[in-house]
Amino acid sequence: MRGVSRILGFSFLLVAMAQAAWGWGQIGHRASGYVAEAFLTPQSKQALQQLLGKQRLADISTWADTLRGDETLKHISPYHYESVREGTAYLDHLRRLSHDEIARGGVLQAILVAERQMEDPKVPMKQKEIALRFLVHFIGDLHQPLHSGRPEDKGGNAIRVKWFGFDGSLHSIWDTGMILSGHDDIFGRRENNVDQSLVYARKLLETHRGLMQPRATRDNPEAWLMESVQSRVPAYNTDYKNNPMAYQERNLPTIDGRVYAAGLRIADVLNRIFANVAPPDSQTLLVKNIEALIGKIESIITLGPRKPAGPSQEYWH
């Protein structure tokens, strides 16, 4: 039975790796959503129920990945990543970008705009819900190390890899492949009516709950980005070519930790917003420094449709 289970699990791996394109794939994003729920305050839970009804954070966590193919939303594609070169701080990264590259935006700025929209009492409730959907997803994306990957290989998407016999990219291994193959005890069974992302989240809560993140990083997207840039370094070790098991054993703890940390940070941000607490000084300074370089962030990031020709639509209607 164990052999049959493993065959079924790896068949699922093939399908999931083929589907994984942005973010953690459904499993990682949903797991982060479930982890976040474990740290929400009662006030946040009530506010989320008003915005989402019966939907949970896990349910909305992959919504941003469903927008592909819509011409009015293609500007959102660059909001899923931040391609930072080795040894480069975020503000230095911005200084090196061309005007066209700056105009595309990135995931860190998208997070800041989503937070602002959720905080602004003048923003309609429908747009607050949209901002929440983007915020949950983009925090997850920023914690995936190869969403802060090297620009020259498109965050590992340009590096082709054969992972336990299946063709994919280095990016897809870090999105989904290692989660599935490394947690065969969860994903090898494919039980009916079992949300395996929830099972994975429960496992992360058991193994990581005591490993709280430093307070200085709890609502600090720049720190999350730099963590991902540092975490991506071992991803480029070419053991994945000839010793995938060793590569997995070395890197799976990093992936698990990042999925967990994303959930914790989602909860921290939402708890602050729904308590009507102002952003920390570190974030205020970050926004000031960004806008000194590129202008108003909202003039770059649009969390709503843009017509192919004509003005942008500020809010979702």
mmCIF file of N, CA and C in Angstrom, residues 82-152:
data_model
loop_
_atom_site.group_PDB
_atom_site.id
_atom_site.type_symbol
_atom_site.label_atom_id
_atom_site.label_comp_id
_atom_site.label_asym_id
_atom_site.label_seq_id
_atom_site.Cartn_x
_atom_site.Cartn_y
_atom_site.Cartn_z
ATOM 1 N N GLU A 82 9.242 40.404 -6.824
ATOM 2 C CA GLU A 82 10.202 41.503 -6.704
ATOM 3 C C GLU A 82 11.565 40.930 -7.069
ATOM 4 N N SER A 83 12.055 41.206 -8.253
ATOM 5 C CA SER A 83 13.317 40.617 -8.727
ATOM 6 C C SER A 83 14.496 41.479 -8.293
ATOM 7 N N VAL A 84 15.131 41.086 -7.201
ATOM 8 C CA VAL A 84 16.212 41.865 -6.599
ATOM 9 C C VAL A 84 17.534 41.152 -6.834
ATOM 10 N N ARG A 85 18.535 41.889 -7.251
ATOM 11 C CA ARG A 85 19.846 41.294 -7.506
ATOM 12 C C ARG A 85 20.553 40.975 -6.196
ATOM 13 N N GLU A 86 21.531 40.055 -6.278
ATOM 14 C CA GLU A 86 22.291 39.632 -5.103
ATOM 15 C C GLU A 86 22.926 40.839 -4.415
ATOM 16 N N GLY A 87 22.851 40.839 -3.070
ATOM 17 C CA GLY A 87 23.533 41.858 -2.294
ATOM 18 C C GLY A 87 22.971 43.255 -2.436
ATOM 19 N N THR A 88 21.710 43.370 -2.875
ATOM 20 C CA THR A 88 21.113 44.683 -3.117
ATOM 21 C C THR A 88 19.950 44.920 -2.162
ATOM 22 N N ALA A 89 19.992 46.006 -1.410
ATOM 23 C CA ALA A 89 18.875 46.394 -0.561
ATOM 24 C C ALA A 89 17.729 46.911 -1.426
ATOM 25 N N TYR A 90 16.525 46.920 -0.862
ATOM 26 C CA TYR A 90 15.346 47.252 -1.662
ATOM 27 C C TYR A 90 15.412 48.654 -2.256
ATOM 28 N N LEU A 91 15.782 49.640 -1.464
ATOM 29 C CA LEU A 91 15.823 51.005 -1.984
ATOM 30 C C LEU A 91 16.899 51.155 -3.052
ATOM 31 N N ASP A 92 18.030 50.467 -2.874
ATOM 32 C CA ASP A 92 19.057 50.477 -3.923
ATOM 33 C C ASP A 92 18.535 49.800 -5.190
ATOM 34 N N HIS A 93 17.754 48.750 -5.001
ATOM 35 C CA HIS A 93 17.112 48.071 -6.136
ATOM 36 C C HIS A 93 16.235 49.051 -6.918
ATOM 37 N N LEU A 94 15.441 49.846 -6.212
ATOM 38 C CA LEU A 94 14.586 50.823 -6.889
ATOM 39 C C LEU A 94 15.414 51.849 -7.654
ATOM 40 N N ARG A 95 16.521 52.260 -7.072
ATOM 41 C CA ARG A 95 17.370 53.274 -7.726
ATOM 42 C C ARG A 95 17.928 52.774 -9.055
ATOM 43 N N ARG A 96 18.077 51.466 -9.200
ATOM 44 C CA ARG A 96 18.670 50.892 -10.407
ATOM 45 C C ARG A 96 17.655 50.632 -11.515
ATOM 46 N N LEU A 97 16.373 50.758 -11.202
ATOM 47 C CA LEU A 97 15.344 50.424 -12.183
ATOM 48 C C LEU A 97 15.167 51.543 -13.201
ATOM 49 N N SER A 98 14.799 51.145 -14.413
ATOM 50 C CA SER A 98 14.453 52.115 -15.445
ATOM 51 C C SER A 98 13.067 52.684 -15.160
ATOM 52 N N HIS A 99 12.707 53.729 -15.884
ATOM 53 C CA HIS A 99 11.380 54.323 -15.719
ATOM 54 C C HIS A 99 10.287 53.298 -16.015
ATOM 55 N N ASP A 100 10.466 52.513 -17.066
ATOM 56 C CA ASP A 100 9.463 51.505 -17.424
ATOM 57 C C ASP A 100 9.364 50.419 -16.358
ATOM 58 N N GLU A 101 10.496 50.016 -15.789
ATOM 59 C CA GLU A 101 10.485 48.993 -14.740
ATOM 60 C C GLU A 101 9.798 49.517 -13.488
ATOM 61 N N ILE A 102 10.049 50.757 -13.136
ATOM 62 C CA ILE A 102 9.378 51.355 -11.977
ATOM 63 C C ILE A 102 7.871 51.399 -12.202
ATOM 64 N N ALA A 103 7.464 51.725 -13.416
ATOM 65 C CA ALA A 103 6.038 51.864 -13.731
ATOM 66 C C ALA A 103 5.281 50.550 -13.604
ATOM 67 N N ARG A 104 5.988 49.417 -13.670
ATOM 68 C CA ARG A 104 5.316 48.113 -13.550
ATOM 69 C C ARG A 104 4.943 47.807 -12.106
ATOM 70 N N GLY A 105 5.681 48.345 -11.141
ATOM 71 C CA GLY A 105 5.396 48.056 -9.745
ATOM 72 C C GLY A 105 5.929 46.703 -9.322
ATOM 73 N N GLY A 106 5.635 46.329 -8.076
ATOM 74 C CA GLY A 106 6.108 45.060 -7.541
ATOM 75 C C GLY A 106 5.313 44.669 -6.318
ATOM 76 N N VAL A 107 5.621 43.503 -5.764
ATOM 77 C CA VAL A 107 4.798 42.943 -4.698
ATOM 78 C C VAL A 107 4.871 43.767 -3.419
ATOM 79 N N LEU A 108 6.033 44.313 -3.093
ATOM 80 C CA LEU A 108 6.139 45.080 -1.849
ATOM 81 C C LEU A 108 5.247 46.315 -1.898
ATOM 82 N N GLN A 109 5.290 47.039 -3.003
ATOM 83 C CA GLN A 109 4.438 48.223 -3.133
ATOM 84 C C GLN A 109 2.960 47.839 -3.160
ATOM 85 N N ALA A 110 2.638 46.711 -3.784
ATOM 86 C CA ALA A 110 1.242 46.261 -3.831
ATOM 87 C C ALA A 110 0.716 45.961 -2.431
ATOM 88 N N ILE A 111 1.568 45.390 -1.577
ATOM 89 C CA ILE A 111 1.173 45.134 -0.186
ATOM 90 C C ILE A 111 0.874 46.446 0.528
ATOM 91 N N LEU A 112 1.731 47.437 0.347
ATOM 92 C CA LEU A 112 1.536 48.727 1.013
ATOM 93 C C LEU A 112 0.237 49.390 0.571
ATOM 94 N N VAL A 113 -0.079 49.331 -0.723
ATOM 95 C CA VAL A 113 -1.317 49.932 -1.220
ATOM 96 C C VAL A 113 -2.533 49.171 -0.695
ATOM 97 N N ALA A 114 -2.460 47.842 -0.673
ATOM 98 C CA ALA A 114 -3.576 47.051 -0.147
ATOM 99 C C ALA A 114 -3.828 47.385 1.321
ATOM 100 N N GLU A 115 -2.762 47.528 2.098
ATOM 101 C CA GLU A 115 -2.925 47.909 3.504
ATOM 102 C C GLU A 115 -3.584 49.281 3.613
ATOM 103 N N ARG A 116 -3.122 50.237 2.834
ATOM 104 C CA ARG A 116 -3.688 51.590 2.890
ATOM 105 C C ARG A 116 -5.174 51.579 2.561
ATOM 106 N N GLN A 117 -5.571 50.806 1.567
ATOM 107 C CA GLN A 117 -6.985 50.767 1.198
ATOM 108 C C GLN A 117 -7.827 50.154 2.303
ATOM 109 N N MET A 118 -7.291 49.151 2.975
ATOM 110 C CA MET A 118 -8.043 48.549 4.070
ATOM 111 C C MET A 118 -8.150 49.493 5.265
ATOM 112 N N GLU A 119 -7.172 50.369 5.427
ATOM 113 C CA GLU A 119 -7.162 51.302 6.557
ATOM 114 C C GLU A 119 -8.018 52.542 6.307
ATOM 115 N N ASP A 120 -8.248 52.890 5.056
ATOM 116 C CA ASP A 120 -8.882 54.157 4.695
ATOM 117 C C ASP A 120 -10.400 54.067 4.855
ATOM 118 N N PRO A 121 -10.990 54.851 5.754
ATOM 119 C CA PRO A 121 -12.452 54.773 5.953
ATOM 120 C C PRO A 121 -13.248 55.227 4.740
ATOM 121 N N LYS A 122 -12.617 55.950 3.816
ATOM 122 C CA LYS A 122 -13.336 56.439 2.629
ATOM 123 C C LYS A 122 -13.399 55.401 1.509
ATOM 124 N N VAL A 123 -12.643 54.317 1.630
ATOM 125 C CA VAL A 123 -12.638 53.280 0.596
ATOM 126 C C VAL A 123 -13.899 52.422 0.732
ATOM 127 N N PRO A 124 -14.635 52.181 -0.352
ATOM 128 C CA PRO A 124 -15.856 51.364 -0.284
ATOM 129 C C PRO A 124 -15.573 49.948 0.231
ATOM 130 N N MET A 125 -16.577 49.344 0.845
ATOM 131 C CA MET A 125 -16.410 48.016 1.430
ATOM 132 C C MET A 125 -16.029 46.983 0.379
ATOM 133 N N LYS A 126 -16.604 47.091 -0.827
ATOM 134 C CA LYS A 126 -16.263 46.134 -1.879
ATOM 135 C C LYS A 126 -14.777 46.194 -2.188
ATOM 136 N N GLN A 127 -14.216 47.401 -2.266
ATOM 137 C CA GLN A 127 -12.789 47.524 -2.552
ATOM 138 C C GLN A 127 -11.948 47.054 -1.375
ATOM 139 N N LYS A 128 -12.421 47.242 -0.153
ATOM 140 C CA LYS A 128 -11.696 46.718 1.002
ATOM 141 C C LYS A 128 -11.598 45.193 0.924
ATOM 142 N N GLU A 129 -12.688 44.559 0.491
ATOM 143 C CA GLU A 129 -12.649 43.102 0.321
ATOM 144 C C GLU A 129 -11.625 42.710 -0.742
ATOM 145 N N ILE A 130 -11.596 43.440 -1.861
ATOM 146 C CA ILE A 130 -10.628 43.163 -2.921
ATOM 147 C C ILE A 130 -9.213 43.375 -2.399
ATOM 148 N N ALA A 131 -9.003 44.471 -1.672
ATOM 149 C CA ALA A 131 -7.681 44.749 -1.103
ATOM 150 C C ALA A 131 -7.254 43.631 -0.158
ATOM 151 N N LEU A 132 -8.191 43.111 0.621
ATOM 152 C CA LEU A 132 -7.896 41.999 1.521
ATOM 153 C C LEU A 132 -7.458 40.768 0.742
ATOM 154 N N ARG A 133 -8.155 40.461 -0.333
ATOM 155 C CA ARG A 133 -7.806 39.297 -1.152
ATOM 156 C C ARG A 133 -6.391 39.436 -1.719
ATOM 157 N N PHE A 134 -6.078 40.628 -2.212
ATOM 158 C CA PHE A 134 -4.729 40.857 -2.720
ATOM 159 C C PHE A 134 -3.701 40.796 -1.592
ATOM 160 N N LEU A 135 -4.007 41.406 -0.466
ATOM 161 C CA LEU A 135 -3.054 41.472 0.640
ATOM 162 C C LEU A 135 -2.658 40.084 1.120
ATOM 163 N N VAL A 136 -3.646 39.225 1.339
ATOM 164 C CA VAL A 136 -3.365 37.864 1.809
ATOM 165 C C VAL A 136 -2.492 37.125 0.805
ATOM 166 N N HIS A 137 -2.799 37.274 -0.473
ATOM 167 C CA HIS A 137 -2.025 36.569 -1.498
ATOM 168 C C HIS A 137 -0.620 37.139 -1.634
ATOM 169 N N PHE A 138 -0.500 38.452 -1.665
ATOM 170 C CA PHE A 138 0.805 39.059 -1.914
ATOM 171 C C PHE A 138 1.759 38.878 -0.738
ATOM 172 N N ILE A 139 1.248 38.847 0.489
ATOM 173 C CA ILE A 139 2.129 38.533 1.619
ATOM 174 C C ILE A 139 2.673 37.118 1.456
ATOM 175 N N GLY A 140 1.826 36.198 1.011
ATOM 176 C CA GLY A 140 2.311 34.850 0.725
ATOM 177 C C GLY A 140 3.372 34.849 -0.350
ATOM 178 N N ASP A 141 3.141 35.577 -1.442
ATOM 179 C CA ASP A 141 4.118 35.639 -2.527
ATOM 180 C C ASP A 141 5.457 36.184 -2.053
ATOM 181 N N LEU A 142 5.419 37.235 -1.239
ATOM 182 C CA LEU A 142 6.667 37.858 -0.797
ATOM 183 C C LEU A 142 7.491 36.922 0.075
ATOM 184 N N HIS A 143 6.839 35.941 0.697
ATOM 185 C CA HIS A 143 7.564 34.983 1.538
ATOM 186 C C HIS A 143 8.120 33.804 0.745
ATOM 187 N N GLN A 144 7.728 33.642 -0.513
ATOM 188 C CA GLN A 144 8.295 32.579 -1.349
ATOM 189 C C GLN A 144 9.638 33.077 -1.871
ATOM 190 N N PRO A 145 10.758 32.443 -1.474
ATOM 191 C CA PRO A 145 12.078 32.998 -1.808
ATOM 192 C C PRO A 145 12.298 33.276 -3.286
ATOM 193 N N LEU A 146 11.749 32.464 -4.176
ATOM 194 C CA LEU A 146 11.991 32.698 -5.595
ATOM 195 C C LEU A 146 11.013 33.698 -6.207
ATOM 196 N N HIS A 147 10.104 34.252 -5.407
ATOM 197 C CA HIS A 147 9.362 35.428 -5.854
ATOM 198 C C HIS A 147 10.162 36.689 -5.591
ATOM 199 N N SER A 148 11.310 36.504 -4.957
ATOM 200 C CA SER A 148 12.327 37.554 -4.857
ATOM 201 C C SER A 148 13.584 37.025 -5.525
ATOM 202 N N GLY A 149 13.393 36.308 -6.614
ATOM 203 C CA GLY A 149 14.487 35.608 -7.283
ATOM 204 C C GLY A 149 15.336 36.511 -8.149
ATOM 205 N N ARG A 150 16.341 35.906 -8.736
ATOM 206 C CA ARG A 150 17.264 36.653 -9.585
ATOM 207 C C ARG A 150 16.556 37.086 -10.869
ATOM 208 N N PRO A 151 16.698 38.353 -11.250
ATOM 209 C CA PRO A 151 16.026 38.806 -12.478
ATOM 210 C C PRO A 151 16.523 38.103 -13.727
ATOM 211 N N GLU A 152 17.798 37.680 -13.741
ATOM 212 C CA GLU A 152 18.347 37.089 -14.961
ATOM 213 C C GLU A 152 17.747 35.727 -15.290
#
